[in-house]
Coordinates of N, CA and C in Angstrom, one line a residue:
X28 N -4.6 -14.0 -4.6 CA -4.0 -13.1 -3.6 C -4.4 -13.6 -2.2
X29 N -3.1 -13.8 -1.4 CA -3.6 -14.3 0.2 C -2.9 -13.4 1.2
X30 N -2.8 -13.5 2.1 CA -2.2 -13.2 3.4 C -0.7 -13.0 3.0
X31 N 0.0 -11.5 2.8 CA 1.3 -11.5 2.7 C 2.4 -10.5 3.2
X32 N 3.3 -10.7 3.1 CA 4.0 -9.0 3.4 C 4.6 -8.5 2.2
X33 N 4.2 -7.1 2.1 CA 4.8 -6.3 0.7 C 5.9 -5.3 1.8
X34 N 7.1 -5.8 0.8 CA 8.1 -5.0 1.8 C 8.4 -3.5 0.6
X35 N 8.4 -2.6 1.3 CA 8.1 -1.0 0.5 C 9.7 -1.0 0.3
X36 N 10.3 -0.6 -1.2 CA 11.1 -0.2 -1.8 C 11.2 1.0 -1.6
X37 N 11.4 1.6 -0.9 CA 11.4 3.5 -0.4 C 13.2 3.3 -0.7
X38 N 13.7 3.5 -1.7 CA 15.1 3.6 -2.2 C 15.0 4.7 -3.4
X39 N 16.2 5.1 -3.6 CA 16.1 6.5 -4.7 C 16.6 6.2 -5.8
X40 N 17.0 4.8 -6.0 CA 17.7 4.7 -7.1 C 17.7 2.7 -7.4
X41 N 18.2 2.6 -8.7 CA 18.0 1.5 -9.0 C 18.9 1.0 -8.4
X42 N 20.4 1.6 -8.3 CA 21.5 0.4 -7.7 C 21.1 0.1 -6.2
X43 N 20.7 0.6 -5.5 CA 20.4 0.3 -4.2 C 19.2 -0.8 -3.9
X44 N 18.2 -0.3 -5.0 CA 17.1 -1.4 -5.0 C 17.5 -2.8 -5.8
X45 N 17.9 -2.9 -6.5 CA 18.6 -4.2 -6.9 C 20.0 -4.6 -5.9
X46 N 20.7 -3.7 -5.4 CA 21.5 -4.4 -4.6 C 20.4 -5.1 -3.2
X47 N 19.8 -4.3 -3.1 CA 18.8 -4.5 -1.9 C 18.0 -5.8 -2.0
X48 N 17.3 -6.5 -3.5 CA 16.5 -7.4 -3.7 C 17.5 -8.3 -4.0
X49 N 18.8 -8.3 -4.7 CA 20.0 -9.2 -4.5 C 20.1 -10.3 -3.4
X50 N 20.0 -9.7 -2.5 CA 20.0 -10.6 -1.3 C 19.1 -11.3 -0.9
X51 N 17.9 -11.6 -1.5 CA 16.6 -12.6 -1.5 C 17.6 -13.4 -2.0
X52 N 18.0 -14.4 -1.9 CA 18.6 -15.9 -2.9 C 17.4 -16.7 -2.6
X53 N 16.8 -16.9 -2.3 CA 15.6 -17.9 -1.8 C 14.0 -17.6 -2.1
X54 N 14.0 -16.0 -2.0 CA 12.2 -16.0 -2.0 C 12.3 -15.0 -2.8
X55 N 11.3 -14.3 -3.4 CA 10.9 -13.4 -4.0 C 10.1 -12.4 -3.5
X56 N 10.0 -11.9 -2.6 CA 9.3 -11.2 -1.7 C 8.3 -10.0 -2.8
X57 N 7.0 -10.1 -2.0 CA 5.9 -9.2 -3.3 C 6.3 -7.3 -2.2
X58 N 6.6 -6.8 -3.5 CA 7.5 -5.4 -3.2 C 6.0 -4.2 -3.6
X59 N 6.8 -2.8 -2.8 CA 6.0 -2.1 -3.5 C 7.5 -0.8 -3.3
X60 N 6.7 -0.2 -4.6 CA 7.3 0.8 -5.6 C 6.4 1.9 -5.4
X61 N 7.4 2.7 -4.9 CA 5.9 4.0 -4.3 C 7.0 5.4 -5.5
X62 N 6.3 6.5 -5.1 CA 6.8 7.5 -5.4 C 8.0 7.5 -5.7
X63 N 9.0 7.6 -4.3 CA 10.6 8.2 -4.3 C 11.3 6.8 -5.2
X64 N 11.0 6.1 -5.3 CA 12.1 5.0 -6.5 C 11.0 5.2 -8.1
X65 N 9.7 5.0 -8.4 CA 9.4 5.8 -9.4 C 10.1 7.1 -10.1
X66 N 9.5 7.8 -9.2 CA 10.0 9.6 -9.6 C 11.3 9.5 -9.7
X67 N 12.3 8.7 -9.6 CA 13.8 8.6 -9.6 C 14.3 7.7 -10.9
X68 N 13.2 6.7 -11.0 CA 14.0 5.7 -12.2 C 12.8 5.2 -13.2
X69 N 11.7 6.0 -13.0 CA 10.3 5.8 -14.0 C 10.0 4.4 -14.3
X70 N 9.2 4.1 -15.0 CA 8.7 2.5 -15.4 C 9.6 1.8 -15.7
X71 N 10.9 2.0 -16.0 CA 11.6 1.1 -16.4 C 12.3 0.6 -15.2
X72 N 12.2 1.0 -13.9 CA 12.4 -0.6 -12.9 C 10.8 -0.6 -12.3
X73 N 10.1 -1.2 -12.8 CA 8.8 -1.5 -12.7 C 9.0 -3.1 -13.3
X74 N 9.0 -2.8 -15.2 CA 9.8 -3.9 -15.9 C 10.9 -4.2 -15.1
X75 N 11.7 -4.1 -14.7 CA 12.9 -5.0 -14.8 C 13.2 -6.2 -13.0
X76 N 11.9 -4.9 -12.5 CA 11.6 -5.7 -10.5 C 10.6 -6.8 -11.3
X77 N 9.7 -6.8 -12.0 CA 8.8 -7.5 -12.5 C 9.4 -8.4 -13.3
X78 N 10.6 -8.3 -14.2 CA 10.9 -9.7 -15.0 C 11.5 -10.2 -13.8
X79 N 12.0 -10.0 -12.9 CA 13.2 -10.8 -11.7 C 12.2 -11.6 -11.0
X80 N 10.7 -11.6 -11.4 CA 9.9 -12.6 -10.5 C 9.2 -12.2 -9.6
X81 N 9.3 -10.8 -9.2 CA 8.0 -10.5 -7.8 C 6.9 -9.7 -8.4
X82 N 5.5 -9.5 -7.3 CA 5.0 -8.7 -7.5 C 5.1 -8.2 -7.2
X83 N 4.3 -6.9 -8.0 CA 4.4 -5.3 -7.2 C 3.1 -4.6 -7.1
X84 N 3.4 -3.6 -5.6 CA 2.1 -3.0 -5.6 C 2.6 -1.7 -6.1
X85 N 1.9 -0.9 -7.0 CA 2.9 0.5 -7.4 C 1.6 1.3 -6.5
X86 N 2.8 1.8 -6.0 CA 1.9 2.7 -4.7 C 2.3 4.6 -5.2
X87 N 1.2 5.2 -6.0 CA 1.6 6.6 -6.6 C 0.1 6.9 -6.2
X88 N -0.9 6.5 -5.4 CA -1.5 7.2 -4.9 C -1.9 8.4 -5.6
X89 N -2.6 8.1 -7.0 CA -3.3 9.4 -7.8 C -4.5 9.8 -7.1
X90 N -4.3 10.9 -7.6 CA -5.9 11.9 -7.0 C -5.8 13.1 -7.8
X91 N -6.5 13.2 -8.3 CA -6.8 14.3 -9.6 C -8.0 14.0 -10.1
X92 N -8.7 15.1 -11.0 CA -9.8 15.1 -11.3 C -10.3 13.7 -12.3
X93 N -11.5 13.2 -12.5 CA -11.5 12.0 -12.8 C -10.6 11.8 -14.4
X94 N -10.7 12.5 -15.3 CA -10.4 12.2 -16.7 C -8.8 12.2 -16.7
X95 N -8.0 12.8 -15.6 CA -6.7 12.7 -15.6 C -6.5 11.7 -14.9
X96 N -6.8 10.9 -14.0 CA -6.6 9.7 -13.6 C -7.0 8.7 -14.4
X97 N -8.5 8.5 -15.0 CA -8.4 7.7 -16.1 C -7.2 7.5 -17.0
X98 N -6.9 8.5 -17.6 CA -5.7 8.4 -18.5 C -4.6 8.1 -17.6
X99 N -4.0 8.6 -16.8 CA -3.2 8.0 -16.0 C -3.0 6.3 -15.7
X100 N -4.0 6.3 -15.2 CA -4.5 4.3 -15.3 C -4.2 3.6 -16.1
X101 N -4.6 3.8 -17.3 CA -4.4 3.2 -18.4 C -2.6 3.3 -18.8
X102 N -2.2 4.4 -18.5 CA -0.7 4.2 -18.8 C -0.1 3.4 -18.1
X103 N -0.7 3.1 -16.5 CA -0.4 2.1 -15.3 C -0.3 1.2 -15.7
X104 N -1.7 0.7 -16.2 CA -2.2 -0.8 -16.5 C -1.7 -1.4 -17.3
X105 N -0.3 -1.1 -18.9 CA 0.3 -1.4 -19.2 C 1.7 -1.9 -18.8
X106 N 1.7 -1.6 -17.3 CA 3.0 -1.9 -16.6 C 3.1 -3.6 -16.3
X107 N 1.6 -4.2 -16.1 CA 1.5 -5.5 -15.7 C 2.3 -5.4 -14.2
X108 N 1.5 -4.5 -13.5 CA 1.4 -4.5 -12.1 C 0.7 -5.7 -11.3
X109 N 0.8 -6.0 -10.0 CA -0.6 -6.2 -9.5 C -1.9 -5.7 -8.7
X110 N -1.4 -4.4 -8.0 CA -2.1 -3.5 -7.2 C -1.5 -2.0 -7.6
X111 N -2.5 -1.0 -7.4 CA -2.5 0.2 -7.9 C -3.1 0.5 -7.0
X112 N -3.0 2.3 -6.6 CA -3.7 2.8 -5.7 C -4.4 4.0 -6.1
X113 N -5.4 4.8 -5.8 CA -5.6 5.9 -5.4 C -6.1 7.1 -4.3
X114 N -6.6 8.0 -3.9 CA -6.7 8.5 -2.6 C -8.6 8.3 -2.8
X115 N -8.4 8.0 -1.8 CA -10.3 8.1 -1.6 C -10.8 9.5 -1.7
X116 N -10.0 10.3 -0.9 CA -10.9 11.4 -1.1 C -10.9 11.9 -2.1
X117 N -10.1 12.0 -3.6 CA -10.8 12.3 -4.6 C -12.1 12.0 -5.3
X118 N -12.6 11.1 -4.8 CA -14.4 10.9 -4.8 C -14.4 10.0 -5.5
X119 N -15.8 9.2 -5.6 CA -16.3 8.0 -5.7 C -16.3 8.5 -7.6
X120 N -16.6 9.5 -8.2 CA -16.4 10.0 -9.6 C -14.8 9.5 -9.9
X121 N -13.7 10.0 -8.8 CA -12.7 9.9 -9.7 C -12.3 7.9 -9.3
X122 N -13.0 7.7 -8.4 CA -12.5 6.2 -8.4 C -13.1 5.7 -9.9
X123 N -13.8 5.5 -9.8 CA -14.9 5.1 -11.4 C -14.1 5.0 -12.4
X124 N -13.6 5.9 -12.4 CA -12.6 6.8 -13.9 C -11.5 5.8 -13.9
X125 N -11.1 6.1 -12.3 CA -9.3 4.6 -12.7 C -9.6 3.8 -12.4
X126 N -10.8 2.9 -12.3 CA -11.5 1.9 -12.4 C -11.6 1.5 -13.8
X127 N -12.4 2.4 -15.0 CA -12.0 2.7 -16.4 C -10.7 2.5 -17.0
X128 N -9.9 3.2 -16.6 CA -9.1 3.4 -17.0 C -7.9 2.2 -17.4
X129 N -8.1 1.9 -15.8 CA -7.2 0.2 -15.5 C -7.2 -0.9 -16.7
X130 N -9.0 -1.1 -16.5 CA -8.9 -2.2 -17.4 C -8.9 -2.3 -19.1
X131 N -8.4 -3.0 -19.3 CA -7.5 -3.4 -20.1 C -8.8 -4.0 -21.3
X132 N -8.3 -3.4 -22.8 CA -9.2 -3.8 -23.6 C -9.9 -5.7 -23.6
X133 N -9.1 -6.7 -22.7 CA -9.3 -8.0 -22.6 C -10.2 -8.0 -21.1
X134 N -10.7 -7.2 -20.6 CA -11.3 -7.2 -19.3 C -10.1 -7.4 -18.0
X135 N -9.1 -7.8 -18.1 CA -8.3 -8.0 -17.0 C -8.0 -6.7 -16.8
X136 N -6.8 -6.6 -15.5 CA -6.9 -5.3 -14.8 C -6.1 -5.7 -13.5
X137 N -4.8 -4.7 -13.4 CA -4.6 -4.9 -11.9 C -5.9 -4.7 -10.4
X138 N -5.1 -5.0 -9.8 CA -6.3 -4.5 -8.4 C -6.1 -3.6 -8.2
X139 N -7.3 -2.7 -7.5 CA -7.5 -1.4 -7.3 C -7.8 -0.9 -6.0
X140 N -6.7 -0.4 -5.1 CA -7.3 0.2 -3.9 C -7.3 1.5 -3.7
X141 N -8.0 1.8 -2.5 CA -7.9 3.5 -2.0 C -7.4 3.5 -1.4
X142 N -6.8 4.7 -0.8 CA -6.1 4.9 0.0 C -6.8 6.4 1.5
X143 N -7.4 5.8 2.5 CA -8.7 6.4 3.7 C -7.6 7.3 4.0
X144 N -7.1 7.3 4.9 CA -6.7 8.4 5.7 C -4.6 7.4 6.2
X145 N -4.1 8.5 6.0 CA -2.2 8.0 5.7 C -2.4 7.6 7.2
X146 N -1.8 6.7 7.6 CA -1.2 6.6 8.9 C -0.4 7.1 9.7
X147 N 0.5 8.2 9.2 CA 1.0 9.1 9.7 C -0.1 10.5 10.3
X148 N -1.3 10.4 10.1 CA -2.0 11.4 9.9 C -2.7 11.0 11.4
X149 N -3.1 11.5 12.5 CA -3.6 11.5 13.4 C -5.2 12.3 14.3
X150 N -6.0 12.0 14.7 CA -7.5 13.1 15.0 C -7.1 14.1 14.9
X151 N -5.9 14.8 16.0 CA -5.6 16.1 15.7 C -5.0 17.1 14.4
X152 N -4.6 15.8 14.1 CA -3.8 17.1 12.3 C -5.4 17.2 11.6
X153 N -6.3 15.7 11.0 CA -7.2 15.2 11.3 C -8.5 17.1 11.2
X154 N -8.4 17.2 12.6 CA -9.2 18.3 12.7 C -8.8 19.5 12.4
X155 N -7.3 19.9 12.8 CA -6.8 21.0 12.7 C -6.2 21.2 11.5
X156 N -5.6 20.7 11.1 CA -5.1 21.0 9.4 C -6.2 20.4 8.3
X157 N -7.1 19.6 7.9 CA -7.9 19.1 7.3 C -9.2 19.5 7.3
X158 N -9.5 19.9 8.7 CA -11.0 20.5 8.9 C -11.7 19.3 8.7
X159 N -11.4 18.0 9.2 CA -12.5 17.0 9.0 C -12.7 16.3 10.8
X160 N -13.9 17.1 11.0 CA -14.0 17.1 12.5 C -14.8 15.7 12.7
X161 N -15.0 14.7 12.0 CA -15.4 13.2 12.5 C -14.3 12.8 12.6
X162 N -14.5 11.4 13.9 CA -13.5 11.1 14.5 C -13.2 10.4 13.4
X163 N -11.7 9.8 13.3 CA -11.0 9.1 12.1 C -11.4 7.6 12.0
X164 N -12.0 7.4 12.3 CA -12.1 6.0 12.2 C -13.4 5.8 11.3
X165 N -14.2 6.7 12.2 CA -15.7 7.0 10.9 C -15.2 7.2 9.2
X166 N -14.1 7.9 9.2 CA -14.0 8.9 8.2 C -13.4 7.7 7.4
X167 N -12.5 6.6 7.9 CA -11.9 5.9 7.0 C -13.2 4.8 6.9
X168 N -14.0 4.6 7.6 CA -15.4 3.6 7.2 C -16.0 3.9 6.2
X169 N -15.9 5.7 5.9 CA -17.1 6.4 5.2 C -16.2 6.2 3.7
X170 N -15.4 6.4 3.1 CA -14.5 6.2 2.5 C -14.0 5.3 2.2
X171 N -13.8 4.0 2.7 CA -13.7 2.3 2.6 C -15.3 2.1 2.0
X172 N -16.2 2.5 2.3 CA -17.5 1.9 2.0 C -17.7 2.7 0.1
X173 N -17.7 4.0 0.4 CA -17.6 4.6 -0.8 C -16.7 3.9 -1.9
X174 N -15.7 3.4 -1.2 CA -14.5 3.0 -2.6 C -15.1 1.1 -2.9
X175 N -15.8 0.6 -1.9 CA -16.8 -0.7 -2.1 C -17.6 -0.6 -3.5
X176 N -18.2 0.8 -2.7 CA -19.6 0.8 -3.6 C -19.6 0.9 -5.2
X177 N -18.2 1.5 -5.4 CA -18.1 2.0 -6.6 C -17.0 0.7 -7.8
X178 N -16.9 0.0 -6.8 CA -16.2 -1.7 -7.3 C -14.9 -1.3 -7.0
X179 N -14.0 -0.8 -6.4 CA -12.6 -0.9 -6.2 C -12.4 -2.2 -5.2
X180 N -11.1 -2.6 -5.2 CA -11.1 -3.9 -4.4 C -10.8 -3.7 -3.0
X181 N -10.2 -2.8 -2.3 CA -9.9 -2.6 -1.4 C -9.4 -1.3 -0.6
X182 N -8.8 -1.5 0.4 CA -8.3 0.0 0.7 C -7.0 0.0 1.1
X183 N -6.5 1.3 1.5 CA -5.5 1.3 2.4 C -5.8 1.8 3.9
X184 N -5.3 1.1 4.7 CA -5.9 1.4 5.7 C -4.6 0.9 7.4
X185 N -4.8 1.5 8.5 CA -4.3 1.0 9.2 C -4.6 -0.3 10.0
X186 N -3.9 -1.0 10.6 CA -3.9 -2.7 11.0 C -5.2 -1.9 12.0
X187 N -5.2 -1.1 12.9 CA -6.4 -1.2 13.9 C -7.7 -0.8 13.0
X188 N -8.2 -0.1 11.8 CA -8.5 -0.3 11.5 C -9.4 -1.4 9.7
X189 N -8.7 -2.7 10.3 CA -9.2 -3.6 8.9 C -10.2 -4.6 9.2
X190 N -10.0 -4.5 10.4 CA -11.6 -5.3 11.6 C -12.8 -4.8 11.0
X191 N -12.8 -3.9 11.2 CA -14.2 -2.7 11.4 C -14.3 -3.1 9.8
X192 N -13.0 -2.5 8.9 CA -13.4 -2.6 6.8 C -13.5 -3.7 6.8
X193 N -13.3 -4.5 6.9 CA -14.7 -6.3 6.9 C -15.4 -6.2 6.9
X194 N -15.9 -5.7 8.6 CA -17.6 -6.0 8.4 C -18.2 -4.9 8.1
X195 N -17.5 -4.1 7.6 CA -18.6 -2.9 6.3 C -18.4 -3.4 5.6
X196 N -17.4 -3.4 4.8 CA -17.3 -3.7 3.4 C -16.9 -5.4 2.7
X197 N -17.0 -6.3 3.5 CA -16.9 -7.6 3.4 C -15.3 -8.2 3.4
X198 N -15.6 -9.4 3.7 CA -14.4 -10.3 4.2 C -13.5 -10.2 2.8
X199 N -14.2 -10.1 1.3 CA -13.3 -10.1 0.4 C -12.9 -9.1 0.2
X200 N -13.2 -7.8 0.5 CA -12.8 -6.4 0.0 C -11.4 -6.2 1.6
X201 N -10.2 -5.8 0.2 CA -8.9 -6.1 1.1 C -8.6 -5.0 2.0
X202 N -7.8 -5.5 2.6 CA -7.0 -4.1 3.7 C -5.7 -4.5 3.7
X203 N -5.0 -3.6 3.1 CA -3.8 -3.2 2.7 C -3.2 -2.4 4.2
X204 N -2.4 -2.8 4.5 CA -1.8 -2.1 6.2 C -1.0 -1.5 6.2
X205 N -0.2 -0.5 6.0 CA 1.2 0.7 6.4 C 0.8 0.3 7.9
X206 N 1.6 1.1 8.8 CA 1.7 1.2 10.1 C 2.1 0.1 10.4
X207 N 3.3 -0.6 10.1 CA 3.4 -2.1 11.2 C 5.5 -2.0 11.1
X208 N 4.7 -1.8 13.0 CA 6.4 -2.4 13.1 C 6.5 -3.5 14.3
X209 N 7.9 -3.9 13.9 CA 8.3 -4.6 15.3 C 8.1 -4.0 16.6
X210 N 7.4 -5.6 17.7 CA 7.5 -4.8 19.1 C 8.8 -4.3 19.4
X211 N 9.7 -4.5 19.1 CA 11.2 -3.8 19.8 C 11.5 -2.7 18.7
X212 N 11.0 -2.4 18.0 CA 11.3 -1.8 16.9 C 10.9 0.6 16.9
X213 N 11.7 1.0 16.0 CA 11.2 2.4 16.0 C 9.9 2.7 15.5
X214 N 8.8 3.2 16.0 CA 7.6 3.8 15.0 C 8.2 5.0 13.9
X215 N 9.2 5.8 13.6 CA 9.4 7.1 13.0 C 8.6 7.7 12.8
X216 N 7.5 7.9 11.9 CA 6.4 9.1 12.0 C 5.4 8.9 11.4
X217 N 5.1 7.2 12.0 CA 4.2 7.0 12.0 C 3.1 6.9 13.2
X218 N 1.7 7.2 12.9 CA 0.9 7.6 14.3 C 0.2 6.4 14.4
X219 N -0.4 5.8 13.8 CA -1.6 4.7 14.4 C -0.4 3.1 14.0
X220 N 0.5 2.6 14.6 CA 0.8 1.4 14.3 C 0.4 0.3 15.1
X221 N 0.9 -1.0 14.5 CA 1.1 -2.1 15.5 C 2.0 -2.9 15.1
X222 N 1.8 -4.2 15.7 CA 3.1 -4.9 15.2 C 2.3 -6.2 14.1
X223 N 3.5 -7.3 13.4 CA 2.7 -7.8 12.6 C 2.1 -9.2 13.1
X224 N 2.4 -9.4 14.0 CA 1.4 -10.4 14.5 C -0.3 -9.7 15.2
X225 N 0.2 -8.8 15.3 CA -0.9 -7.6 16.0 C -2.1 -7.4 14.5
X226 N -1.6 -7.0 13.8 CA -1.8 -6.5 12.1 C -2.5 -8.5 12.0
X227 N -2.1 -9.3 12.0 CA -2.9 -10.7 11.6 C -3.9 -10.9 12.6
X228 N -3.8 -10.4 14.1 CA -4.6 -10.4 14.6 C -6.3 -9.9 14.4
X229 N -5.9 -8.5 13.8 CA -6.9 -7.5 13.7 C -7.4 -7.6 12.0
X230 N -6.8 -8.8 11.4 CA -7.3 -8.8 10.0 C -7.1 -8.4 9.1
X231 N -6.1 -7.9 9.0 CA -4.8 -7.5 7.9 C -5.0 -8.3 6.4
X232 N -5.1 -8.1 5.5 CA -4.6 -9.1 4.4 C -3.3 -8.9 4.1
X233 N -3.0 -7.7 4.0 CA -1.6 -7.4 3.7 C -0.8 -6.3 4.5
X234 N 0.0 -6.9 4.9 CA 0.8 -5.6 5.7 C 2.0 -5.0 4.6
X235 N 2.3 -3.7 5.1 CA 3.4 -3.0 4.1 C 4.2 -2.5 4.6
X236 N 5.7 -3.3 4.9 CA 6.9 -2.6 5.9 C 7.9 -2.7 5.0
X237 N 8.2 -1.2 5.4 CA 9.4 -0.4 4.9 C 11.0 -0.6 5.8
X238 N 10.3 0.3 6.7 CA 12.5 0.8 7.5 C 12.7 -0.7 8.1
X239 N 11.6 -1.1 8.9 CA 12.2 -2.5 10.1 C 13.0 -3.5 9.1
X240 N 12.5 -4.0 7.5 CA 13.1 -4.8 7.5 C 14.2 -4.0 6.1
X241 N 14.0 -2.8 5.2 CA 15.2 -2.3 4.0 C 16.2 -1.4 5.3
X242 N 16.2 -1.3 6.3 CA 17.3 -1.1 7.1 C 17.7 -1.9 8.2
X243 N 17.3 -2.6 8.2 CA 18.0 -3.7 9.4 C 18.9 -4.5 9.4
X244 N 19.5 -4.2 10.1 CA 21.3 -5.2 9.9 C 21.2 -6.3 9.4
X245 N 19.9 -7.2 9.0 CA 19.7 -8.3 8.0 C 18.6 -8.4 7.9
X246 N 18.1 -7.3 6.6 CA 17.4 -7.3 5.6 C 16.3 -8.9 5.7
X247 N 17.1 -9.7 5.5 CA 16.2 -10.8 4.9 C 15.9 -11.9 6.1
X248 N 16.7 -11.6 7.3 CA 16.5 -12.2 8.1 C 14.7 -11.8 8.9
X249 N 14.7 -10.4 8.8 CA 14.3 -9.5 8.8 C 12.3 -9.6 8.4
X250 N 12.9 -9.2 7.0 CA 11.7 -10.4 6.2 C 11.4 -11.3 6.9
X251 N 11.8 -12.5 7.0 CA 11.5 -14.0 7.7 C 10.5 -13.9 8.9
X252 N 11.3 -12.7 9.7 CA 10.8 -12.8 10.9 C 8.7 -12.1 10.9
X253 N 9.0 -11.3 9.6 CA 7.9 -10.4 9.7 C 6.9 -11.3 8.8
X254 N 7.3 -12.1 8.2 CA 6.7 -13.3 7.5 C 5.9 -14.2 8.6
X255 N 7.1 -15.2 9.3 CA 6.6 -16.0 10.1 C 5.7 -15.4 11.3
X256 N 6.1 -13.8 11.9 CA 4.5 -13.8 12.7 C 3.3 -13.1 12.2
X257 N 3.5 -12.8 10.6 CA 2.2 -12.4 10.2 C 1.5 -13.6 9.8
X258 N 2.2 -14.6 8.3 CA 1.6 -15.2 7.9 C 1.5 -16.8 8.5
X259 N 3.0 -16.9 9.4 CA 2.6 -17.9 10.0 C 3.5 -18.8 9.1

């Protein structure tokens, strides 16, 4: 696993997402599969994005008590993913459990990250709807370190903060980035962004863009561009 861009399949249906990856002729781009294309067309385009050659990050973000995510896991882990997520704040017990869960009677296992605080989520919602009066940056340190300690591989986290989850939790423990858009580009409702040469600056391993490039008047051009100033 190196330095890449996972471009987010946020589509509702399989014809759109295969029309959509259709137009790769050239690269395979490593995709992620979250909720709204899951909950719409279940494991079976998991299998079939996976036979066409890419990876996937399946982004479903479990959090539930530890023994229902264990079992959850394990039904994951049969998908032959490559990344899997959960919420950190279901605790360092329920990380453990889909840590369990994941691997696979042969010791292998997709990767496993958490997911600190959404990037849509800002100090003020933060304090006022959450009741978590440390400032957010602490909160996603306290919670990156927690999900270290307990062997997950990484987190989810915003590009400004993946600097800082280094030097807590080491240069190999990943940071997974939402929040990145183009400088000329829309934020929509996202709060903490940047852009992706900004995101490689600040130590990104992986950035995760959605609307700038599955809506942009060329898709794959699109890609390219968010390729060449992240990874160069």
């Amino acid at each position: 696993m190196g330095k890449d861009v996972i471009v987010a399949l946020d589509f509702d249906s399989k014809e759109k997402t295969l029309a959509f990856l259709d137009r790769f002729t050239e690269e395979k781009p490593f995709v992620k599969i979250g909720m709204e294309l899951f909950y719409a067309e279940g494991p079976s385009i998991v299998r079939e994005i996976r036979a066409r050659g890419h990876k996937i990050f399946l982004d479903l973000k479990l959090h539930d008590i530890p023994n229902t995510v264990k079992k959850a896991m394990a039904a994951l882990s049969a998908l032959d993913v490559d990344l899997v997520n959960v919420h950190a704040a279901g605790t360092g017990a329920m990380m453990s459990a889909a840590l369990a869960g994941l691997t696979r009677p042969d010791g292998t296992r997709p990767l496993l990250i958490a997911v600190t605080q959404l990037t849509s989520t800002d100090q003020d919602m933060l304090e006022k709807e959450l009741w978590i009066e440390k400032p957010i940056a602490e909160v996603v340190m306290h919670y990156a370190e927690i999900a270290s300690i307990v062997g997950l591989d990484g987190v989810v986290c915003s590009p400004l903060e993946a600097g800082a989850v280094h030097e807590r939790c080491g240069k190999n423990f990943l940071t997974v980035t939402p929040g990145v858009r183009f400088a000329d580009g829309d934020v929509g409702d996202q709060k903490r962004v940047t852009t992706p040469a900004k995101a490689k600056e600040l130590g990104s391993d992986y950035i995760v863009v959605g609307r700038p490039i599955t809506q942009a008047e060329a898709p794959v051009a699109a890609y390219r561009r968010c390729v060449a100033e992240f990874v160069g």
